[in-house]
PDB file of N, CA and C in Angstrom:
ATOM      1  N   UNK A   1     -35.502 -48.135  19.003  1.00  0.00           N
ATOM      2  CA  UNK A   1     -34.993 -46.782  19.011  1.00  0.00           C
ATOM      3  C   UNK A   1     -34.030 -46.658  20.182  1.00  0.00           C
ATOM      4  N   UNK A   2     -32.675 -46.192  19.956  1.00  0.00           N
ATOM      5  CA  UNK A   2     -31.894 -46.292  20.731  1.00  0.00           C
ATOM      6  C   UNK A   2     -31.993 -44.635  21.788  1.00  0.00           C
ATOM      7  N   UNK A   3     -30.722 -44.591  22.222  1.00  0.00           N
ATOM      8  CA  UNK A   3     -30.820 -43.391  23.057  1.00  0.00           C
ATOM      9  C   UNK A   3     -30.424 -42.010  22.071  1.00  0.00           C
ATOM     10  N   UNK A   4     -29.139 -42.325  21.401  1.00  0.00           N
ATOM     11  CA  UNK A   4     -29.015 -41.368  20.281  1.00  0.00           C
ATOM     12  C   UNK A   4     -30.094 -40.907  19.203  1.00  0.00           C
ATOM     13  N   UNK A   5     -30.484 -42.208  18.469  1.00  0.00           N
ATOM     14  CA  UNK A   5     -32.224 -41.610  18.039  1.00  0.00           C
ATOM     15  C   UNK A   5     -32.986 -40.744  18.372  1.00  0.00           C
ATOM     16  N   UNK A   6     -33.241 -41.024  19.971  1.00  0.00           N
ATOM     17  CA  UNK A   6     -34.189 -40.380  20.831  1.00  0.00           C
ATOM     18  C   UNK A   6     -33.634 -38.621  20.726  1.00  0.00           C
ATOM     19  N   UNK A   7     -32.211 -38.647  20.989  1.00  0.00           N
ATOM     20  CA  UNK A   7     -31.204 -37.503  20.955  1.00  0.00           C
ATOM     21  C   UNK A   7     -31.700 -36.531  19.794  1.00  0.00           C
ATOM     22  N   UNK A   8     -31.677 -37.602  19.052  1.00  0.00           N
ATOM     23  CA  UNK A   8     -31.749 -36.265  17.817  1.00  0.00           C
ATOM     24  C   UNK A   8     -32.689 -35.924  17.293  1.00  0.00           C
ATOM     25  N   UNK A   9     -33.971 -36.249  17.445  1.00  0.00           N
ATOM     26  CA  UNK A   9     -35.154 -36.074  17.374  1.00  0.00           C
ATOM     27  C   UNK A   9     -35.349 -35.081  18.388  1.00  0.00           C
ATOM     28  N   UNK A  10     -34.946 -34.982  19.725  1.00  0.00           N
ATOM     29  CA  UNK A  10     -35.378 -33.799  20.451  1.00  0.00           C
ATOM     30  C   UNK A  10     -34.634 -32.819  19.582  1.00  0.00           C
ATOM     31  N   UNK A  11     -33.480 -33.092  19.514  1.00  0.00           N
ATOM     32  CA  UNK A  11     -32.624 -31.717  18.947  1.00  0.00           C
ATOM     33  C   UNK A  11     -32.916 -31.123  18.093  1.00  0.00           C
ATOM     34  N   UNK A  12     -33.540 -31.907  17.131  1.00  0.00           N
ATOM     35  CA  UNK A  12     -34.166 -31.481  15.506  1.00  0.00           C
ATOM     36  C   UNK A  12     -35.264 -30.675  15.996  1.00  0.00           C
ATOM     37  N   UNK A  13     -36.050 -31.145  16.922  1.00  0.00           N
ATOM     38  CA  UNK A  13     -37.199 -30.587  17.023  1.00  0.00           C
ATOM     39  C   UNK A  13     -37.131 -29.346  17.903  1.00  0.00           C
ATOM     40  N   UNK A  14     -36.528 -29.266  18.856  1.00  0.00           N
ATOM     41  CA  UNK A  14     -35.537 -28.251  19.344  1.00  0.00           C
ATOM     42  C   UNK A  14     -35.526 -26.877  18.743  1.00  0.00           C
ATOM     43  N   UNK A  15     -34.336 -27.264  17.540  1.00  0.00           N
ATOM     44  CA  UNK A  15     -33.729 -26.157  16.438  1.00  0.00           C
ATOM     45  C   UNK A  15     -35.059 -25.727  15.424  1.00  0.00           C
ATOM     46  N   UNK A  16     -35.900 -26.554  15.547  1.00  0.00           N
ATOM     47  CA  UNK A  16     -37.028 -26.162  14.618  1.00  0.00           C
ATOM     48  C   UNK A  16     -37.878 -25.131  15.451  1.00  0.00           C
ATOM     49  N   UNK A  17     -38.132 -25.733  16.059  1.00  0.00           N
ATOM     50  CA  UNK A  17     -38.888 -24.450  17.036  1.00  0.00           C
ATOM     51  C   UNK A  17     -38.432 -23.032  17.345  1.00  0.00           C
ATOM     52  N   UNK A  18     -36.927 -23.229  17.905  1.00  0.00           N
ATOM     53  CA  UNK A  18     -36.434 -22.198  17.583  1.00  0.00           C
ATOM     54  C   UNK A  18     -36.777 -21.334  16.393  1.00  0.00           C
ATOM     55  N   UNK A  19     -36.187 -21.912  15.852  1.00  0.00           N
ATOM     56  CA  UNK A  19     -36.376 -21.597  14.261  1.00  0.00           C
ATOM     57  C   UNK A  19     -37.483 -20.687  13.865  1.00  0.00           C
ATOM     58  N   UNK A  20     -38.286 -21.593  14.493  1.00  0.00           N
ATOM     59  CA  UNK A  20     -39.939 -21.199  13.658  1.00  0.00           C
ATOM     60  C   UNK A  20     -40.050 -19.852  14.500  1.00  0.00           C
ATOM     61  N   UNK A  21     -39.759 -19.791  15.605  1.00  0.00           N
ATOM     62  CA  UNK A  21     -40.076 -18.260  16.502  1.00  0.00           C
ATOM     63  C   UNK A  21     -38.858 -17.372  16.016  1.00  0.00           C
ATOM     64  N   UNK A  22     -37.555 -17.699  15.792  1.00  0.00           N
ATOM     65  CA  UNK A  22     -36.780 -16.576  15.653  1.00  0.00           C
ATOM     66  C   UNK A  22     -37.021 -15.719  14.007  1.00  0.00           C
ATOM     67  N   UNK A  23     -37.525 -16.555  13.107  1.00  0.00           N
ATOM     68  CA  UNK A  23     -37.250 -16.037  11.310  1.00  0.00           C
ATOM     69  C   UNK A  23     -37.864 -14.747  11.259  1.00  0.00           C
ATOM     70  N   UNK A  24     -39.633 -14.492  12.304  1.00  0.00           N
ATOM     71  CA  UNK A  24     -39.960 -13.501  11.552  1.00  0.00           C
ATOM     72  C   UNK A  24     -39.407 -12.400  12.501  1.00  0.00           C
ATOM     73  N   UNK A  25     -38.351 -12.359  13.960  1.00  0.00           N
ATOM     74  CA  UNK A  25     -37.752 -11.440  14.645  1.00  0.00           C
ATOM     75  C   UNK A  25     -36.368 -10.669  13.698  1.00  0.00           C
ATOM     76  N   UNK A  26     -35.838 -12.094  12.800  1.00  0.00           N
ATOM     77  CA  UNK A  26     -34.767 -11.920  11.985  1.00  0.00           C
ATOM     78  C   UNK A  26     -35.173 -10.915  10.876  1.00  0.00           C
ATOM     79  N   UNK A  27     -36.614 -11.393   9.673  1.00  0.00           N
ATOM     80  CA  UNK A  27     -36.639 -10.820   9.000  1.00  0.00           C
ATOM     81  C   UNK A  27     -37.283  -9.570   9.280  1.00  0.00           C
ATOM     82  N   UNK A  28     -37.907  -9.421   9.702  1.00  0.00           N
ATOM     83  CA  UNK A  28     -38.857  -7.890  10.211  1.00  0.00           C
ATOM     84  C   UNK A  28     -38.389  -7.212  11.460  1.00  0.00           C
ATOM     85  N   UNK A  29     -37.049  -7.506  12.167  1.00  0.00           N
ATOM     86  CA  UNK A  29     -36.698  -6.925  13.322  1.00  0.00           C
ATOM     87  C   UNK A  29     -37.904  -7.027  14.602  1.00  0.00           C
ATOM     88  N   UNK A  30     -37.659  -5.813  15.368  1.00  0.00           N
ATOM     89  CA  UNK A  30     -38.649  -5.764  16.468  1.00  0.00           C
ATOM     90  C   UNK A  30     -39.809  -4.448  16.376  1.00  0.00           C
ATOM     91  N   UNK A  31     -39.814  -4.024  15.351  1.00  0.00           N
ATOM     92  CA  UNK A  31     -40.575  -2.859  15.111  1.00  0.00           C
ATOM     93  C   UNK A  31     -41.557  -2.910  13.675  1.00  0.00           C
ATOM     94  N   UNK A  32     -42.592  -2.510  13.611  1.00  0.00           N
ATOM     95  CA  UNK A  32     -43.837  -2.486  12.412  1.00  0.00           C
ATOM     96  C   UNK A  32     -43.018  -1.833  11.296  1.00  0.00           C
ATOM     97  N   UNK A  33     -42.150  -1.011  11.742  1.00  0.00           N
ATOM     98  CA  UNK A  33     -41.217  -0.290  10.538  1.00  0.00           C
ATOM     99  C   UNK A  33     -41.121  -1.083   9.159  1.00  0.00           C
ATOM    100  N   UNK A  34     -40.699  -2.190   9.099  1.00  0.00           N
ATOM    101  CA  UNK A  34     -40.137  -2.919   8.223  1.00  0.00           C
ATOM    102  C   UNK A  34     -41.356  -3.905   7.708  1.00  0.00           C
ATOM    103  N   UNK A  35     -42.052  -4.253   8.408  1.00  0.00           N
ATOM    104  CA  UNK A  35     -43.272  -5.161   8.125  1.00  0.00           C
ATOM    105  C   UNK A  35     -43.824  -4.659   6.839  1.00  0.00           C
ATOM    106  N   UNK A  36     -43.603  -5.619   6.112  1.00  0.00           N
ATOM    107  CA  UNK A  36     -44.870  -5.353   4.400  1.00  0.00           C
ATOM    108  C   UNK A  36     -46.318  -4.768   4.744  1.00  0.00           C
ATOM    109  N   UNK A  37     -46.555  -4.079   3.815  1.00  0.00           N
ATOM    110  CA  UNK A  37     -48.266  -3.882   3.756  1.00  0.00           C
ATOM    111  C   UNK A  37     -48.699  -5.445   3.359  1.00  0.00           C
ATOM    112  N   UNK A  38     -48.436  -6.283   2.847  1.00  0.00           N
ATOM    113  CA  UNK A  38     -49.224  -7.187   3.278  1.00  0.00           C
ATOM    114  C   UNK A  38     -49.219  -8.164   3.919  1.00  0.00           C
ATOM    115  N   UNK A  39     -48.416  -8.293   4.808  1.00  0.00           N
ATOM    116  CA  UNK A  39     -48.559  -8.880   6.034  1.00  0.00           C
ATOM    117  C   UNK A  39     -48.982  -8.103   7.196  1.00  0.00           C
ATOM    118  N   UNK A  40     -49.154  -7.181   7.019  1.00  0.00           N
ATOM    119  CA  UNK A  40     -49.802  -6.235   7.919  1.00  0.00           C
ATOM    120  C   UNK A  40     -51.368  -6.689   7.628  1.00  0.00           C
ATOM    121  N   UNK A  41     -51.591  -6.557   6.573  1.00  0.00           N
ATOM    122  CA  UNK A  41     -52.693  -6.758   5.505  1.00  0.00           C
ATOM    123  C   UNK A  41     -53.299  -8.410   6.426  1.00  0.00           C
ATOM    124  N   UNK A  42     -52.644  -9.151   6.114  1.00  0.00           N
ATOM    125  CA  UNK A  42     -53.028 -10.408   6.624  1.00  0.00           C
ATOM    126  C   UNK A  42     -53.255 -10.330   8.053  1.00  0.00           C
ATOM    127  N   UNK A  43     -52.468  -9.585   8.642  1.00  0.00           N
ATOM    128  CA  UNK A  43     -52.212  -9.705  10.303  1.00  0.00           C
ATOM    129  C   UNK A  43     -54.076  -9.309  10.764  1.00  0.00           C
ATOM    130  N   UNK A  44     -54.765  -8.047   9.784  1.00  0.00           N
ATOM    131  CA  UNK A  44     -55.490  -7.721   9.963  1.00  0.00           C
ATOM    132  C   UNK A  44     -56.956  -8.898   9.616  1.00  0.00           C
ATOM    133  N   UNK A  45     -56.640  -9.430   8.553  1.00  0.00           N
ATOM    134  CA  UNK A  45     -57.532 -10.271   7.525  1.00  0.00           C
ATOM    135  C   UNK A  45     -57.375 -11.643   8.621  1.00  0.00           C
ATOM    136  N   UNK A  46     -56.815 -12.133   9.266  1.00  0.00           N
ATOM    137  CA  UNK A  46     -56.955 -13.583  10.084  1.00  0.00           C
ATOM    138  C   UNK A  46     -57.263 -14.111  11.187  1.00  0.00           C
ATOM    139  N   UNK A  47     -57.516 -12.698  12.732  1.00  0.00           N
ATOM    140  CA  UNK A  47     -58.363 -13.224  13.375  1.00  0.00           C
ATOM    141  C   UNK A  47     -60.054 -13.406  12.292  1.00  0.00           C
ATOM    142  N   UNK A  48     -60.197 -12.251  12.100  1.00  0.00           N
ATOM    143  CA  UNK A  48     -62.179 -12.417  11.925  1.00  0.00           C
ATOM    144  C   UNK A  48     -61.978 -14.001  10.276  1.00  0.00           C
ATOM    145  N   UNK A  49     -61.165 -14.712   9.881  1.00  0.00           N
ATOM    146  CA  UNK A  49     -60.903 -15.220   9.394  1.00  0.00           C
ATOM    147  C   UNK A  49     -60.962 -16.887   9.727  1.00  0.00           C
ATOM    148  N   UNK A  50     -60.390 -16.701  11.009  1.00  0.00           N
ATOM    149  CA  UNK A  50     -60.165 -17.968  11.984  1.00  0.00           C
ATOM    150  C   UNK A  50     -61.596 -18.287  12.676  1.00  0.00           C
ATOM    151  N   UNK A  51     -62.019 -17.069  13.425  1.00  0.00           N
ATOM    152  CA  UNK A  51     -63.183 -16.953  13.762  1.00  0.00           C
ATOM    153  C   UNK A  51     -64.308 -17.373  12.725  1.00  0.00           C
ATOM    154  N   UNK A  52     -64.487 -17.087  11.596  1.00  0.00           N
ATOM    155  CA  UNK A  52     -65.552 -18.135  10.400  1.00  0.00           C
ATOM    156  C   UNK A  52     -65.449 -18.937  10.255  1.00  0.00           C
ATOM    157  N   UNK A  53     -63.709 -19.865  10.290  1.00  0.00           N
ATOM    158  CA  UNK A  53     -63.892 -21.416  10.499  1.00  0.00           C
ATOM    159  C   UNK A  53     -64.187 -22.431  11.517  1.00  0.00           C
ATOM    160  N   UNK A  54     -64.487 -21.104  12.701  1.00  0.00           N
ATOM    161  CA  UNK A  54     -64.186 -22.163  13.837  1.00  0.00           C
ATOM    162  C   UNK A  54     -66.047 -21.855  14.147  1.00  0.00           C
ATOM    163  N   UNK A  55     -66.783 -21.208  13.623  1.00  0.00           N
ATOM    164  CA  UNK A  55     -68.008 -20.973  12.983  1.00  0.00           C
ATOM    165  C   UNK A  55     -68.461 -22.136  12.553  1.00  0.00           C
ATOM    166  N   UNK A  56     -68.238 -22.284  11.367  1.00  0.00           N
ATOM    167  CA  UNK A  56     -68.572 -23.147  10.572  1.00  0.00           C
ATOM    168  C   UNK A  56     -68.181 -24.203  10.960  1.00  0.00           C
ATOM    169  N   UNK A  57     -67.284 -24.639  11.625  1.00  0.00           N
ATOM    170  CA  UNK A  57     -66.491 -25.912  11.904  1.00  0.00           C
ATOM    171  C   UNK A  57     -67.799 -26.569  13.302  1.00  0.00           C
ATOM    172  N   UNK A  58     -67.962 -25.757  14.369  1.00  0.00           N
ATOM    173  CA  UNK A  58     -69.013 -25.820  15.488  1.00  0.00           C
ATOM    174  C   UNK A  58     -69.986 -25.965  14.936  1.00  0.00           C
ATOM    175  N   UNK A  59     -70.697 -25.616  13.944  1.00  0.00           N
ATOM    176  CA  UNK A  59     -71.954 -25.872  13.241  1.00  0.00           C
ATOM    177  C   UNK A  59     -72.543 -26.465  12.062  1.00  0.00           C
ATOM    178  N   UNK A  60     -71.170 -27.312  12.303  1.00  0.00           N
ATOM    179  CA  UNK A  60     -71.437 -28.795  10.991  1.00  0.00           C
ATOM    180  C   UNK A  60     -72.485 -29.773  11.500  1.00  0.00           C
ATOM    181  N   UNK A  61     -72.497 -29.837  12.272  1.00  0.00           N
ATOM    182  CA  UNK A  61     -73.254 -31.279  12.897  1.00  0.00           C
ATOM    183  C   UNK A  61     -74.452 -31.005  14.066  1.00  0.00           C
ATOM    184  N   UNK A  62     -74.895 -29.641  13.523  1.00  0.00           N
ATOM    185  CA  UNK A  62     -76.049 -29.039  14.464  1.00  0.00           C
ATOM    186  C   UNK A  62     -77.567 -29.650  13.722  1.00  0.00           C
ATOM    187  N   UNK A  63     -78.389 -30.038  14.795  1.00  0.00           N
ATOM    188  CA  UNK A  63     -79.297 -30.705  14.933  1.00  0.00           C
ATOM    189  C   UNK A  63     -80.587 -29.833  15.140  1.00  0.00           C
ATOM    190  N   UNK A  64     -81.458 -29.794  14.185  1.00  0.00           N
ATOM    191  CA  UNK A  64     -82.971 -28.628  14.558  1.00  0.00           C
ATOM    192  C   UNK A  64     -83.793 -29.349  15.438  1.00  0.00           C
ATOM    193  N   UNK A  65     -83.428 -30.793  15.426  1.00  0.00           N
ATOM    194  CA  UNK A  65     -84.637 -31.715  16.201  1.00  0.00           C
ATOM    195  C   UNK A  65     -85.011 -31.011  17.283  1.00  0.00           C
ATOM    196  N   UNK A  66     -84.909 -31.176  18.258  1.00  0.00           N
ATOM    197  CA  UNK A  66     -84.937 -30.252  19.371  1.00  0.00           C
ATOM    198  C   UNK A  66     -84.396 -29.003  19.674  1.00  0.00           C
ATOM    199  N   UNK A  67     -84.912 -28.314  20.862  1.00  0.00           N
ATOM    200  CA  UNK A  67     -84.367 -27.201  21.127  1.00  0.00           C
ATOM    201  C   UNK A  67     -83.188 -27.146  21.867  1.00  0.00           C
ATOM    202  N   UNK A  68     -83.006 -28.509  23.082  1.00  0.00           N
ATOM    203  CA  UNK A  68     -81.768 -28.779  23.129  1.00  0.00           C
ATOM    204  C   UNK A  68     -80.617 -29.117  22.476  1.00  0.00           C
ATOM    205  N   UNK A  69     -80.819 -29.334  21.182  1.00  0.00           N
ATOM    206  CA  UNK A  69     -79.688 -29.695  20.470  1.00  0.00           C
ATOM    207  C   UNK A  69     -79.372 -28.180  20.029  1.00  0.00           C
ATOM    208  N   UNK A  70     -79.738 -27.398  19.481  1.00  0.00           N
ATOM    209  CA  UNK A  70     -79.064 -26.042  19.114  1.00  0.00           C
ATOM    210  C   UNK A  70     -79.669 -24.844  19.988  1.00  0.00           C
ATOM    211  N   UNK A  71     -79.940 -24.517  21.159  1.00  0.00           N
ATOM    212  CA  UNK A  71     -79.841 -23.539  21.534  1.00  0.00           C
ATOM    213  C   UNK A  71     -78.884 -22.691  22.439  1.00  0.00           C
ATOM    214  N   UNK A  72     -77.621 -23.868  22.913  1.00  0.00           N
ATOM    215  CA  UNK A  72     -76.492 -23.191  23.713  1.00  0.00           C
ATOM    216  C   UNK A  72     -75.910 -23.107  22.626  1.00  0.00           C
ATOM    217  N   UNK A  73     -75.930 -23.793  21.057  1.00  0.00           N
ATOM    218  CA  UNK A  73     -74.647 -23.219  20.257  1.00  0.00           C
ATOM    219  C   UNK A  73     -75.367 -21.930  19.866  1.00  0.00           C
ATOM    220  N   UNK A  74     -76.431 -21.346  19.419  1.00  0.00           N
ATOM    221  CA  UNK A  74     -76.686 -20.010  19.328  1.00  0.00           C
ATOM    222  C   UNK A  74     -76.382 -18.999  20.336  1.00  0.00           C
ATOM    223  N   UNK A  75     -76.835 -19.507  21.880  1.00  0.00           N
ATOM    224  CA  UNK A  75     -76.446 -19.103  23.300  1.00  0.00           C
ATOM    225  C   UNK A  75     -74.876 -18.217  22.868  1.00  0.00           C
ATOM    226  N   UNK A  76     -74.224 -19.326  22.515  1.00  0.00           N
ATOM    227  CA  UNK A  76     -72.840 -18.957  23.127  1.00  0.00           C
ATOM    228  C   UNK A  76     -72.177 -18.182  21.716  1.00  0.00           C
ATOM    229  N   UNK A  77     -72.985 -18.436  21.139  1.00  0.00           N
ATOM    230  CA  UNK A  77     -72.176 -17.947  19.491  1.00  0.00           C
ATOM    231  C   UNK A  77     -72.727 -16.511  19.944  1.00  0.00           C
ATOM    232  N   UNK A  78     -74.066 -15.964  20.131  1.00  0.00           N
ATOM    233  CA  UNK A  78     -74.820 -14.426  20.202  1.00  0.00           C
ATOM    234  C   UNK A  78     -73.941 -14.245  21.665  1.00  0.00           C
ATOM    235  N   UNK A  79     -73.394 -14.301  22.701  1.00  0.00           N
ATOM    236  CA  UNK A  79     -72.513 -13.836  23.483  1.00  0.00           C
ATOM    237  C   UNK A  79     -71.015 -13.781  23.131  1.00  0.00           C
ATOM    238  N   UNK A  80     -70.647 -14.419  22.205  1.00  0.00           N
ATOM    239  CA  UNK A  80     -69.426 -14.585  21.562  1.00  0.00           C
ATOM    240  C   UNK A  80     -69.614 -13.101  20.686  1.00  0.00           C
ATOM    241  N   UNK A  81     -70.598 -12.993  19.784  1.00  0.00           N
ATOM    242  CA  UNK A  81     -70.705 -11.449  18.915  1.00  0.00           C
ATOM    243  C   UNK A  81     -70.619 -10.584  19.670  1.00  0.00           C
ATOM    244  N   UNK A  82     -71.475 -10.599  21.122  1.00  0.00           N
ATOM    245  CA  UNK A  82     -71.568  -9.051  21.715  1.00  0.00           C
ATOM    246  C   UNK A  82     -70.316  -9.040  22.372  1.00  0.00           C
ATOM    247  N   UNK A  83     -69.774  -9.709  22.831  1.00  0.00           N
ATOM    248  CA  UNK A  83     -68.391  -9.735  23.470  1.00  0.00           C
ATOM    249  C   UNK A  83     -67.502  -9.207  22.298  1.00  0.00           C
ATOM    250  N   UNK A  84     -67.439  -9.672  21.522  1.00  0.00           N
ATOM    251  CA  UNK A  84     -66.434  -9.423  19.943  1.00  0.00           C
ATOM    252  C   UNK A  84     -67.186  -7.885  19.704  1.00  0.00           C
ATOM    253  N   UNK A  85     -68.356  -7.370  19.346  1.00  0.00           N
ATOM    254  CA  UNK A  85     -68.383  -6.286  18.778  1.00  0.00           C
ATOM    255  C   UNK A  85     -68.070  -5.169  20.268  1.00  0.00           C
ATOM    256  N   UNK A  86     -68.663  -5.157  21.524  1.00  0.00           N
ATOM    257  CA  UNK A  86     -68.015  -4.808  22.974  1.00  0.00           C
ATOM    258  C   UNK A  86     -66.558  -3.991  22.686  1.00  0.00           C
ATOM    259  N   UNK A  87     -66.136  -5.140  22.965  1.00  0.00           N
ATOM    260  CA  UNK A  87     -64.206  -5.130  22.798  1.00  0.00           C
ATOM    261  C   UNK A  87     -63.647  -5.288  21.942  1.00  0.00           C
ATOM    262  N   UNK A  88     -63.716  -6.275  21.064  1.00  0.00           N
ATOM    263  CA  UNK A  88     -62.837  -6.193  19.939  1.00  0.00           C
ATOM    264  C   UNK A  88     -61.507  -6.847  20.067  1.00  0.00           C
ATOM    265  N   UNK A  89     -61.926  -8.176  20.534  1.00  0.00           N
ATOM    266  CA  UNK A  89     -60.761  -8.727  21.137  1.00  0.00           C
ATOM    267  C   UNK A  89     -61.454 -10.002  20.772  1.00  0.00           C
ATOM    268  N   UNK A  90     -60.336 -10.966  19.941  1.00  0.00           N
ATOM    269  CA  UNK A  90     -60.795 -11.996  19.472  1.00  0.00           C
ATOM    270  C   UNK A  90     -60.911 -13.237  20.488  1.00  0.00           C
ATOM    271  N   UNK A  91     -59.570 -12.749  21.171  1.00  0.00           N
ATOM    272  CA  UNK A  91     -59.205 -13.588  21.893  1.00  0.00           C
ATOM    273  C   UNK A  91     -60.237 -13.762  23.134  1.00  0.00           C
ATOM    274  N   UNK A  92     -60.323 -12.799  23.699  1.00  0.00           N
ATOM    275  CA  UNK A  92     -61.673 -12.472  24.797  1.00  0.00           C
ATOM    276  C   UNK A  92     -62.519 -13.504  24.164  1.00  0.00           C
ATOM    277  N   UNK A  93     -63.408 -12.766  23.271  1.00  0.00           N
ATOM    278  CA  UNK A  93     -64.488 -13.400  22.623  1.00  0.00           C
ATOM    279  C   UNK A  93     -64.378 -14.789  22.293  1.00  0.00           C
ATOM    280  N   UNK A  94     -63.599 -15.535  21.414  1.00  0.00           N
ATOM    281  CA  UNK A  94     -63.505 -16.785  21.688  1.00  0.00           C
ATOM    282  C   UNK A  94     -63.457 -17.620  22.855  1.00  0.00           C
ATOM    283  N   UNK A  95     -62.848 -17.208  23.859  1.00  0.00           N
ATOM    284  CA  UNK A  95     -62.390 -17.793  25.492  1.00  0.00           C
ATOM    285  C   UNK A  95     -63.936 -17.952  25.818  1.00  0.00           C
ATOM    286  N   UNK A  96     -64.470 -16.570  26.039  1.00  0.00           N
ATOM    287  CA  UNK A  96     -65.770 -16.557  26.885  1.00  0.00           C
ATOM    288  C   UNK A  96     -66.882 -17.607  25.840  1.00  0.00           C
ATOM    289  N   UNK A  97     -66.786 -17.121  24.924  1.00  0.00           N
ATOM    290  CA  UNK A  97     -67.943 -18.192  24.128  1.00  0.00           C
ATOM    291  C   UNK A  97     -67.701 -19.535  24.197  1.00  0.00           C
ATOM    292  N   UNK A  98     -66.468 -20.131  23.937  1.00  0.00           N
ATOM    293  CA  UNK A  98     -65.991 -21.369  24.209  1.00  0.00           C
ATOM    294  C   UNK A  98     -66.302 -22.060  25.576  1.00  0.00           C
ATOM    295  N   UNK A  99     -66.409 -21.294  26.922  1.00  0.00           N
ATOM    296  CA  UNK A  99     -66.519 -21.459  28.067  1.00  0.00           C
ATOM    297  C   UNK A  99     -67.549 -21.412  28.570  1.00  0.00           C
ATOM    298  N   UNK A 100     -68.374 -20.275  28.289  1.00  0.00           N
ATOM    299  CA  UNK A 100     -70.367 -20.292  28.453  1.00  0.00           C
ATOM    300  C   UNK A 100     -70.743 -21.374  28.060  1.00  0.00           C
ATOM    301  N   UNK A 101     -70.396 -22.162  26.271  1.00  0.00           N
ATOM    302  CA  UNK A 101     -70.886 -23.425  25.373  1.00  0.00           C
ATOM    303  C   UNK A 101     -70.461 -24.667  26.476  1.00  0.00           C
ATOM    304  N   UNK A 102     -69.498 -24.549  27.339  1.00  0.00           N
ATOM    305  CA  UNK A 102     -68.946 -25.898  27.954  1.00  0.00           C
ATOM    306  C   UNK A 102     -70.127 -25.663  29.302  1.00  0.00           C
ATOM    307  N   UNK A 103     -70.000 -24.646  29.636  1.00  0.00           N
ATOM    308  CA  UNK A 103     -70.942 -24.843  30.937  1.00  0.00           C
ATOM    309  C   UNK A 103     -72.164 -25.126  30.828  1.00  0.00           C
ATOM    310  N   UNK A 104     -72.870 -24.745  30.013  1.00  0.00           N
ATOM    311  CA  UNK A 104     -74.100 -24.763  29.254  1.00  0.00           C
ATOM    312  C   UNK A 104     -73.950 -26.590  28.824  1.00  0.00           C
ATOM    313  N   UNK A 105     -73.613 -27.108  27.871  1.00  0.00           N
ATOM    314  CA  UNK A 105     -73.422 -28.193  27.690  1.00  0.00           C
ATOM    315  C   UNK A 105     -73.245 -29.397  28.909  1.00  0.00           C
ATOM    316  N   UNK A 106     -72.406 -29.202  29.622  1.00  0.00           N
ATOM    317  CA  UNK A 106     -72.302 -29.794  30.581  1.00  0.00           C
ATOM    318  C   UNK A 106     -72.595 -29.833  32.166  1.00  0.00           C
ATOM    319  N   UNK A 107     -73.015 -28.587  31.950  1.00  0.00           N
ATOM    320  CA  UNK A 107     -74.023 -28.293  33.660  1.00  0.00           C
ATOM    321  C   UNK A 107     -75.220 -28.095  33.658  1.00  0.00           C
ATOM    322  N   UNK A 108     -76.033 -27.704  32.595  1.00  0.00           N
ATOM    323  CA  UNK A 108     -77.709 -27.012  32.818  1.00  0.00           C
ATOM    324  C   UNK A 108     -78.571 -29.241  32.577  1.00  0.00           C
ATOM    325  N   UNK A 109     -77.439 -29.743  31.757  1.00  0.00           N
ATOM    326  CA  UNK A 109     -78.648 -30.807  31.954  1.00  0.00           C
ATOM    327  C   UNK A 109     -78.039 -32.396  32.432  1.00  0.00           C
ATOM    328  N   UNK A 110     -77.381 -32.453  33.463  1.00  0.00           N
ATOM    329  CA  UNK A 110     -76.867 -33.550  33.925  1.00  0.00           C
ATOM    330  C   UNK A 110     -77.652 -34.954  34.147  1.00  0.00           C
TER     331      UNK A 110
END
């Protein structure tokens, strides 16, 4: 792979990015005005959406054997709900649950 190769692969990837952030400023402007009911629709439907796969995705490979094997993923999932029903902020709620599960995991049993 030469240097021009290298060139245009950033550039491509570059203009794509661009790209990908400017289309929905282009098509929907900067205001809800113009936004479809259903992408509004979706906007609403895909955090609590994301949040069930990433659910289900954490609790493929959960283990009843012990109590150490599943009780920080309940831990952190039941502080993840009260945080989520609390505020109402997905983002919150994921961060903190994600972060209790790591400390828990990796500090209570060294």
């Amino acid at each position: 792979m030469n240097l021009l190769h290298s060139l245009l692969i950033v550039a491509v990837v570059a203009i794509s990015t661009l790209l990908t952030r400017a289309i929905p400023f282009i098509l929907f402007g900067r205001g809800e005005k113009r936004v479809g009911a259903t992408v509004l629709y979706i906007g609403r439907l895909l955090p609590p959406a994301i949040m069930a796969t990433l659910l289900i995705y954490a609790l493929r490979d959960i283990s009843f054997g012990g109590v150490e094997n599943w009780l920080f993923d309940l831990g952190a999932i039941g502080v993840t709900t009260l945080i989520h029903l609390k505020w109402r902020n997905a983002l919150l709620s994921i961060a903190v649950g994600t972060i209790l599960y790591m400390i828990l995991v990796q500090g209570l049993f060294w």
